[in-house]
JSON list of C-alpha atoms in Angstrom, two decimals:
[
{"chain": "A", "resi": 1, "resn": "MET", "atom": "CA", "xyz": [9.73, -2.06, 3.21]},
{"chain": "A", "resi": 2, "resn": "ARG", "atom": "CA", "xyz": [9.12, 1.57, 2.30]},
{"chain": "A", "resi": 3, "resn": "LEU", "atom": "CA", "xyz": [11.72, 1.35, -0.47]},
{"chain": "A", "resi": 4, "resn": "ARG", "atom": "CA", "xyz": [10.07, -1.78, -1.83]},
{"chain": "A", "resi": 5, "resn": "GLU", "atom": "CA", "xyz": [6.66, -0.09, -1.79]},
{"chain": "A", "resi": 6, "resn": "GLU", "atom": "CA", "xyz": [8.19, 2.85, -3.68]},
{"chain": "A", "resi": 7, "resn": "SER", "atom": "CA", "xyz": [9.45, 0.41, -6.36]},
{"chain": "A", "resi": 8, "resn": "LYS", "atom": "CA", "xyz": [13.05, 0.95, -5.26]},
{"chain": "A", "resi": 9, "resn": "ARG", "atom": "CA", "xyz": [13.60, -2.79, -5.02]},
{"chain": "A", "resi": 10, "resn": "ASP", "atom": "CA", "xyz": [17.31, -2.78, -5.84]},
{"chain": "A", "resi": 11, "resn": "GLU", "atom": "CA", "xyz": [17.98, -0.26, -3.10]},
{"chain": "A", "resi": 12, "resn": "ALA", "atom": "CA", "xyz": [15.76, -2.24, -0.70]},
{"chain": "A", "resi": 13, "resn": "ARG", "atom": "CA", "xyz": [17.69, -5.40, -1.59]},
{"chain": "A", "resi": 14, "resn": "GLU", "atom": "CA", "xyz": [21.04, -3.79, -0.78]},
{"chain": "A", "resi": 15, "resn": "LYS", "atom": "CA", "xyz": [19.85, -2.54, 2.59]},
{"chain": "A", "resi": 16, "resn": "LEU", "atom": "CA", "xyz": [18.15, -5.83, 3.47]},
{"chain": "A", "resi": 17, "resn": "LEU", "atom": "CA", "xyz": [21.25, -7.84, 2.57]},
{"chain": "A", "resi": 18, "resn": "ALA", "atom": "CA", "xyz": [23.29, -5.67, 4.92]},
{"chain": "A", "resi": 19, "resn": "LEU", "atom": "CA", "xyz": [20.69, -6.10, 7.66]},
{"chain": "A", "resi": 20, "resn": "ALA", "atom": "CA", "xyz": [20.51, -9.87, 7.08]},
{"chain": "A", "resi": 21, "resn": "GLU", "atom": "CA", "xyz": [24.27, -10.12, 7.46]},
{"chain": "A", "resi": 22, "resn": "ARG", "atom": "CA", "xyz": [24.21, -8.03, 10.61]},
{"chain": "A", "resi": 23, "resn": "TYR", "atom": "CA", "xyz": [21.18, -9.82, 12.12]},
{"chain": "A", "resi": 24, "resn": "PRO", "atom": "CA", "xyz": [21.27, -13.41, 10.79]},
{"chain": "A", "resi": 25, "resn": "ASP", "atom": "CA", "xyz": [18.79, -14.66, 13.39]},
{"chain": "A", "resi": 26, "resn": "ASP", "atom": "CA", "xyz": [16.11, -12.08, 12.70]},
{"chain": "A", "resi": 27, "resn": "ALA", "atom": "CA", "xyz": [13.21, -13.88, 11.02]},
{"chain": "A", "resi": 28, "resn": "GLU", "atom": "CA", "xyz": [11.49, -10.71, 9.83]},
{"chain": "A", "resi": 29, "resn": "ILE", "atom": "CA", "xyz": [14.63, -9.42, 8.11]},
{"chain": "A", "resi": 30, "resn": "ALA", "atom": "CA", "xyz": [15.15, -12.83, 6.50]},
{"chain": "A", "resi": 31, "resn": "TYR", "atom": "CA", "xyz": [11.55, -12.85, 5.26]},
{"chain": "A", "resi": 32, "resn": "GLN", "atom": "CA", "xyz": [11.73, -9.33, 3.85]},
{"chain": "A", "resi": 33, "resn": "THR", "atom": "CA", "xyz": [15.07, -10.14, 2.20]},
{"chain": "A", "resi": 34, "resn": "ALA", "atom": "CA", "xyz": [13.57, -13.24, 0.61]},
{"chain": "A", "resi": 35, "resn": "TRP", "atom": "CA", "xyz": [10.54, -11.29, -0.55]},
{"chain": "A", "resi": 36, "resn": "VAL", "atom": "CA", "xyz": [12.57, -8.56, -2.25]},
{"chain": "A", "resi": 37, "resn": "HIS", "atom": "CA", "xyz": [14.71, -11.17, -4.03]},
{"chain": "A", "resi": 38, "resn": "ASP", "atom": "CA", "xyz": [11.53, -12.85, -5.24]},
{"chain": "A", "resi": 39, "resn": "THR", "atom": "CA", "xyz": [10.14, -9.59, -6.61]},
{"chain": "A", "resi": 40, "resn": "LEU", "atom": "CA", "xyz": [13.39, -9.07, -8.51]},
{"chain": "A", "resi": 41, "resn": "GLY", "atom": "CA", "xyz": [13.23, -12.54, -10.08]},
{"chain": "A", "resi": 42, "resn": "LEU", "atom": "CA", "xyz": [16.14, -13.79, -7.97]},
{"chain": "A", "resi": 43, "resn": "GLU", "atom": "CA", "xyz": [14.42, -16.95, -6.75]},
{"chain": "A", "resi": 44, "resn": "ALA", "atom": "CA", "xyz": [17.60, -18.95, -6.09]},
{"chain": "A", "resi": 45, "resn": "GLU", "atom": "CA", "xyz": [18.80, -16.24, -3.72]},
{"chain": "A", "resi": 46, "resn": "ALA", "atom": "CA", "xyz": [15.35, -15.86, -2.17]},
{"chain": "A", "resi": 47, "resn": "ALA", "atom": "CA", "xyz": [15.14, -19.53, -1.15]},
{"chain": "A", "resi": 48, "resn": "ARG", "atom": "CA", "xyz": [17.94, -19.36, 1.42]},
{"chain": "A", "resi": 49, "resn": "PHE", "atom": "CA", "xyz": [16.35, -16.35, 3.13]},
{"chain": "A", "resi": 50, "resn": "TYR", "atom": "CA", "xyz": [12.93, -18.01, 3.21]},
{"chain": "A", "resi": 51, "resn": "GLU", "atom": "CA", "xyz": [14.59, -21.09, 4.72]},
{"chain": "A", "resi": 52, "resn": "ARG", "atom": "CA", "xyz": [16.31, -18.91, 7.33]},
{"chain": "A", "resi": 53, "resn": "ALA", "atom": "CA", "xyz": [13.02, -17.18, 8.17]},
{"chain": "A", "resi": 54, "resn": "LEU", "atom": "CA", "xyz": [11.28, -20.53, 8.73]},
{"chain": "A", "resi": 55, "resn": "ALA", "atom": "CA", "xyz": [14.11, -21.83, 10.90]},
{"chain": "A", "resi": 56, "resn": "THR", "atom": "CA", "xyz": [14.01, -18.78, 13.18]},
{"chain": "A", "resi": 57, "resn": "ASP", "atom": "CA", "xyz": [11.34, -17.71, 15.66]},
{"chain": "A", "resi": 58, "resn": "GLY", "atom": "CA", "xyz": [9.78, -14.29, 15.64]},
{"chain": "A", "resi": 59, "resn": "LEU", "atom": "CA", "xyz": [7.40, -14.12, 12.69]},
{"chain": "A", "resi": 60, "resn": "SER", "atom": "CA", "xyz": [3.76, -13.19, 13.01]},
{"chain": "A", "resi": 61, "resn": "ALA", "atom": "CA", "xyz": [1.30, -15.88, 11.92]},
{"chain": "A", "resi": 62, "resn": "GLU", "atom": "CA", "xyz": [0.57, -13.91, 8.75]},
{"chain": "A", "resi": 63, "resn": "ASP", "atom": "CA", "xyz": [4.25, -13.61, 7.86]},
{"chain": "A", "resi": 64, "resn": "ARG", "atom": "CA", "xyz": [4.91, -17.28, 8.66]},
{"chain": "A", "resi": 65, "resn": "LEU", "atom": "CA", "xyz": [2.13, -18.21, 6.24]},
{"chain": "A", "resi": 66, "resn": "GLY", "atom": "CA", "xyz": [3.75, -15.88, 3.69]},
{"chain": "A", "resi": 67, "resn": "VAL", "atom": "CA", "xyz": [7.06, -17.68, 4.14]},
{"chain": "A", "resi": 68, "resn": "PHE", "atom": "CA", "xyz": [5.49, -21.09, 3.49]},
{"chain": "A", "resi": 69, "resn": "LEU", "atom": "CA", "xyz": [3.82, -19.76, 0.37]},
{"chain": "A", "resi": 70, "resn": "GLY", "atom": "CA", "xyz": [6.90, -17.88, -0.84]},
{"chain": "A", "resi": 71, "resn": "LEU", "atom": "CA", "xyz": [9.31, -20.73, -0.20]},
{"chain": "A", "resi": 72, "resn": "GLY", "atom": "CA", "xyz": [7.06, -23.37, -1.73]},
{"chain": "A", "resi": 73, "resn": "SER", "atom": "CA", "xyz": [6.43, -21.24, -4.79]},
{"chain": "A", "resi": 74, "resn": "THR", "atom": "CA", "xyz": [10.13, -20.44, -5.11]},
{"chain": "A", "resi": 75, "resn": "TYR", "atom": "CA", "xyz": [11.06, -24.12, -4.92]},
{"chain": "A", "resi": 76, "resn": "ARG", "atom": "CA", "xyz": [8.44, -24.84, -7.59]},
{"chain": "A", "resi": 77, "resn": "VAL", "atom": "CA", "xyz": [9.75, -22.28, -10.08]},
{"chain": "A", "resi": 78, "resn": "LEU", "atom": "CA", "xyz": [13.27, -23.55, -9.45]},
{"chain": "A", "resi": 79, "resn": "GLY", "atom": "CA", "xyz": [12.13, -27.05, -10.43]},
{"chain": "A", "resi": 80, "resn": "ARG", "atom": "CA", "xyz": [12.55, -28.33, -6.87]},
{"chain": "A", "resi": 81, "resn": "TYR", "atom": "CA", "xyz": [9.08, -29.86, -6.90]},
{"chain": "A", "resi": 82, "resn": "GLN", "atom": "CA", "xyz": [9.38, -32.34, -4.05]},
{"chain": "A", "resi": 83, "resn": "GLU", "atom": "CA", "xyz": [10.68, -29.62, -1.75]},
{"chain": "A", "resi": 84, "resn": "ALA", "atom": "CA", "xyz": [7.80, -27.41, -2.87]},
{"chain": "A", "resi": 85, "resn": "LEU", "atom": "CA", "xyz": [5.25, -30.11, -2.06]},
{"chain": "A", "resi": 86, "resn": "LYS", "atom": "CA", "xyz": [6.84, -30.74, 1.34]},
{"chain": "A", "resi": 87, "resn": "THR", "atom": "CA", "xyz": [6.76, -27.01, 2.11]},
{"chain": "A", "resi": 88, "resn": "PHE", "atom": "CA", "xyz": [3.11, -26.66, 1.10]},
{"chain": "A", "resi": 89, "resn": "GLU", "atom": "CA", "xyz": [2.24, -29.73, 3.16]},
{"chain": "A", "resi": 90, "resn": "GLN", "atom": "CA", "xyz": [4.01, -28.26, 6.23]},
{"chain": "A", "resi": 91, "resn": "GLY", "atom": "CA", "xyz": [2.25, -24.96, 5.65]},
{"chain": "A", "resi": 92, "resn": "LEU", "atom": "CA", "xyz": [-1.14, -26.66, 5.43]},
{"chain": "A", "resi": 93, "resn": "GLU", "atom": "CA", "xyz": [-0.45, -28.47, 8.69]},
{"chain": "A", "resi": 94, "resn": "GLU", "atom": "CA", "xyz": [-0.11, -25.08, 10.38]},
{"chain": "A", "resi": 95, "resn": "TYR", "atom": "CA", "xyz": [-2.71, -23.28, 8.26]},
{"chain": "A", "resi": 96, "resn": "PRO", "atom": "CA", "xyz": [-5.27, -25.93, 7.31]},
{"chain": "A", "resi": 97, "resn": "GLY", "atom": "CA", "xyz": [-7.34, -25.09, 4.29]},
{"chain": "A", "resi": 98, "resn": "ASP", "atom": "CA", "xyz": [-5.42, -21.95, 3.32]},
{"chain": "A", "resi": 99, "resn": "LYS", "atom": "CA", "xyz": [-6.53, -21.25, -0.24]},
{"chain": "A", "resi": 100, "resn": "GLY", "atom": "CA", "xyz": [-3.20, -19.78, -1.36]},
{"chain": "A", "resi": 101, "resn": "LEU", "atom": "CA", "xyz": [-1.24, -22.80, -0.17]},
{"chain": "A", "resi": 102, "resn": "ARG", "atom": "CA", "xyz": [-3.81, -25.15, -1.70]},
{"chain": "A", "resi": 103, "resn": "THR", "atom": "CA", "xyz": [-3.65, -23.36, -5.06]},
{"chain": "A", "resi": 104, "resn": "PHE", "atom": "CA", "xyz": [0.15, -23.35, -5.29]},
{"chain": "A", "resi": 105, "resn": "GLN", "atom": "CA", "xyz": [0.27, -26.94, -4.02]},
{"chain": "A", "resi": 106, "resn": "SER", "atom": "CA", "xyz": [-1.93, -27.88, -7.00]},
{"chain": "A", "resi": 107, "resn": "MET", "atom": "CA", "xyz": [0.59, -26.33, -9.37]},
{"chain": "A", "resi": 108, "resn": "ALA", "atom": "CA", "xyz": [3.41, -28.36, -7.82]},
{"chain": "A", "resi": 109, "resn": "LEU", "atom": "CA", "xyz": [1.31, -31.52, -8.06]},
{"chain": "A", "resi": 110, "resn": "TYR", "atom": "CA", "xyz": [0.90, -30.83, -11.77]},
{"chain": "A", "resi": 111, "resn": "ASN", "atom": "CA", "xyz": [4.67, -30.38, -12.07]},
{"chain": "A", "resi": 112, "resn": "VAL", "atom": "CA", "xyz": [5.37, -33.82, -10.57]},
{"chain": "A", "resi": 113, "resn": "GLY", "atom": "CA", "xyz": [2.93, -35.41, -13.00]},
{"chain": "A", "resi": 114, "resn": "ASP", "atom": "CA", "xyz": [-0.02, -35.81, -10.65]},
{"chain": "A", "resi": 115, "resn": "ALA", "atom": "CA", "xyz": [-2.49, -33.94, -12.84]},
{"chain": "A", "resi": 116, "resn": "ARG", "atom": "CA", "xyz": [-5.49, -35.81, -11.43]},
{"chain": "A", "resi": 117, "resn": "GLU", "atom": "CA", "xyz": [-4.78, -34.71, -7.85]},
{"chain": "A", "resi": 118, "resn": "ALA", "atom": "CA", "xyz": [-3.91, -31.18, -9.00]},
{"chain": "A", "resi": 119, "resn": "VAL", "atom": "CA", "xyz": [-7.17, -30.74, -10.89]},
{"chain": "A", "resi": 120, "resn": "SER", "atom": "CA", "xyz": [-9.13, -32.38, -8.07]},
{"chain": "A", "resi": 121, "resn": "LYS", "atom": "CA", "xyz": [-7.76, -29.88, -5.55]},
{"chain": "A", "resi": 122, "resn": "LEU", "atom": "CA", "xyz": [-8.43, -26.95, -7.86]},
{"chain": "A", "resi": 123, "resn": "LEU", "atom": "CA", "xyz": [-11.98, -28.10, -8.55]},
{"chain": "A", "resi": 124, "resn": "LYS", "atom": "CA", "xyz": [-12.63, -28.29, -4.81]},
{"chain": "A", "resi": 125, "resn": "LEU", "atom": "CA", "xyz": [-11.46, -24.68, -4.51]},
{"chain": "A", "resi": 126, "resn": "VAL", "atom": "CA", "xyz": [-13.83, -23.72, -7.33]},
{"chain": "A", "resi": 127, "resn": "VAL", "atom": "CA", "xyz": [-16.77, -25.50, -5.69]},
{"chain": "A", "resi": 128, "resn": "GLU", "atom": "CA", "xyz": [-15.99, -23.83, -2.38]},
{"chain": "A", "resi": 129, "resn": "GLY", "atom": "CA", "xyz": [-16.05, -20.49, -4.18]},
{"chain": "A", "resi": 130, "resn": "GLN", "atom": "CA", "xyz": [-12.51, -19.86, -3.08]},
{"chain": "A", "resi": 131, "resn": "VAL", "atom": "CA", "xyz": [-10.65, -17.10, -4.88]},
{"chain": "A", "resi": 132, "resn": "VAL", "atom": "CA", "xyz": [-7.15, -15.90, -4.24]},
{"chain": "A", "resi": 133, "resn": "PRO", "atom": "CA", "xyz": [-7.16, -12.23, -5.28]},
{"chain": "A", "resi": 134, "resn": "GLU", "atom": "CA", "xyz": [-3.93, -11.38, -3.45]},
{"chain": "A", "resi": 135, "resn": "TYR", "atom": "CA", "xyz": [-2.07, -13.86, -5.66]},
{"chain": "A", "resi": 136, "resn": "GLY", "atom": "CA", "xyz": [-4.09, -13.24, -8.81]},
{"chain": "A", "resi": 137, "resn": "ARG", "atom": "CA", "xyz": [-1.22, -11.80, -10.84]},
{"chain": "A", "resi": 138, "resn": "ALA", "atom": "CA", "xyz": [1.11, -14.70, -10.04]},
{"chain": "A", "resi": 139, "resn": "ILE", "atom": "CA", "xyz": [-1.58, -17.34, -10.56]},
{"chain": "A", "resi": 140, "resn": "SER", "atom": "CA", "xyz": [-2.57, -15.82, -13.90]},
{"chain": "A", "resi": 141, "resn": "TYR", "atom": "CA", "xyz": [1.05, -15.89, -15.01]},
{"chain": "A", "resi": 142, "resn": "TYR", "atom": "CA", "xyz": [1.63, -19.47, -13.90]},
{"chain": "A", "resi": 143, "resn": "ALA", "atom": "CA", "xyz": [-1.64, -20.59, -15.54]},
{"chain": "A", "resi": 144, "resn": "ASP", "atom": "CA", "xyz": [0.13, -20.10, -18.87]},
{"chain": "A", "resi": 145, "resn": "ASN", "atom": "CA", "xyz": [3.64, -21.02, -17.70]},
{"chain": "A", "resi": 146, "resn": "LEU", "atom": "CA", "xyz": [3.28, -24.06, -15.44]},
{"chain": "A", "resi": 147, "resn": "ASP", "atom": "CA", "xyz": [6.34, -25.79, -16.89]},
{"chain": "A", "resi": 148, "resn": "GLU", "atom": "CA", "xyz": [8.69, -22.80, -16.67]},
{"chain": "A", "resi": 149, "resn": "ILE", "atom": "CA", "xyz": [11.80, -23.25, -14.54]},
{"chain": "A", "resi": 150, "resn": "VAL", "atom": "CA", "xyz": [14.16, -20.39, -13.81]}
]
């Protein structure tokens, strides 16, 4: 995590891959490995580590929420929209009303052609005064690139 924070993501990736191989049942290592792959634009590789993190016990509530958001968003940018929607739905069952999950769910709804529901959900967030500053950079990017698939 220190390497990632120091913008040494490639080095962090190498170390995390080695740790993930050595400790395949460690949810935190799987989550951190997924996260570093995501930051490097390696979404296809990130998905399997997010999946592993969700399937394994040991994450804090905050990290588990991060896995739902990361995996759903990763599925969405890979064009795996139904899996994204399912992931956001599961996340919202555990974290009802989470504004990050709701925002990214709206993007996936748009991607499957349900623009009415997507806009409805986003308007509800606006009315509630909900902002998502921690995801502002990603949301701003996707606002102009909703149809992009990697």
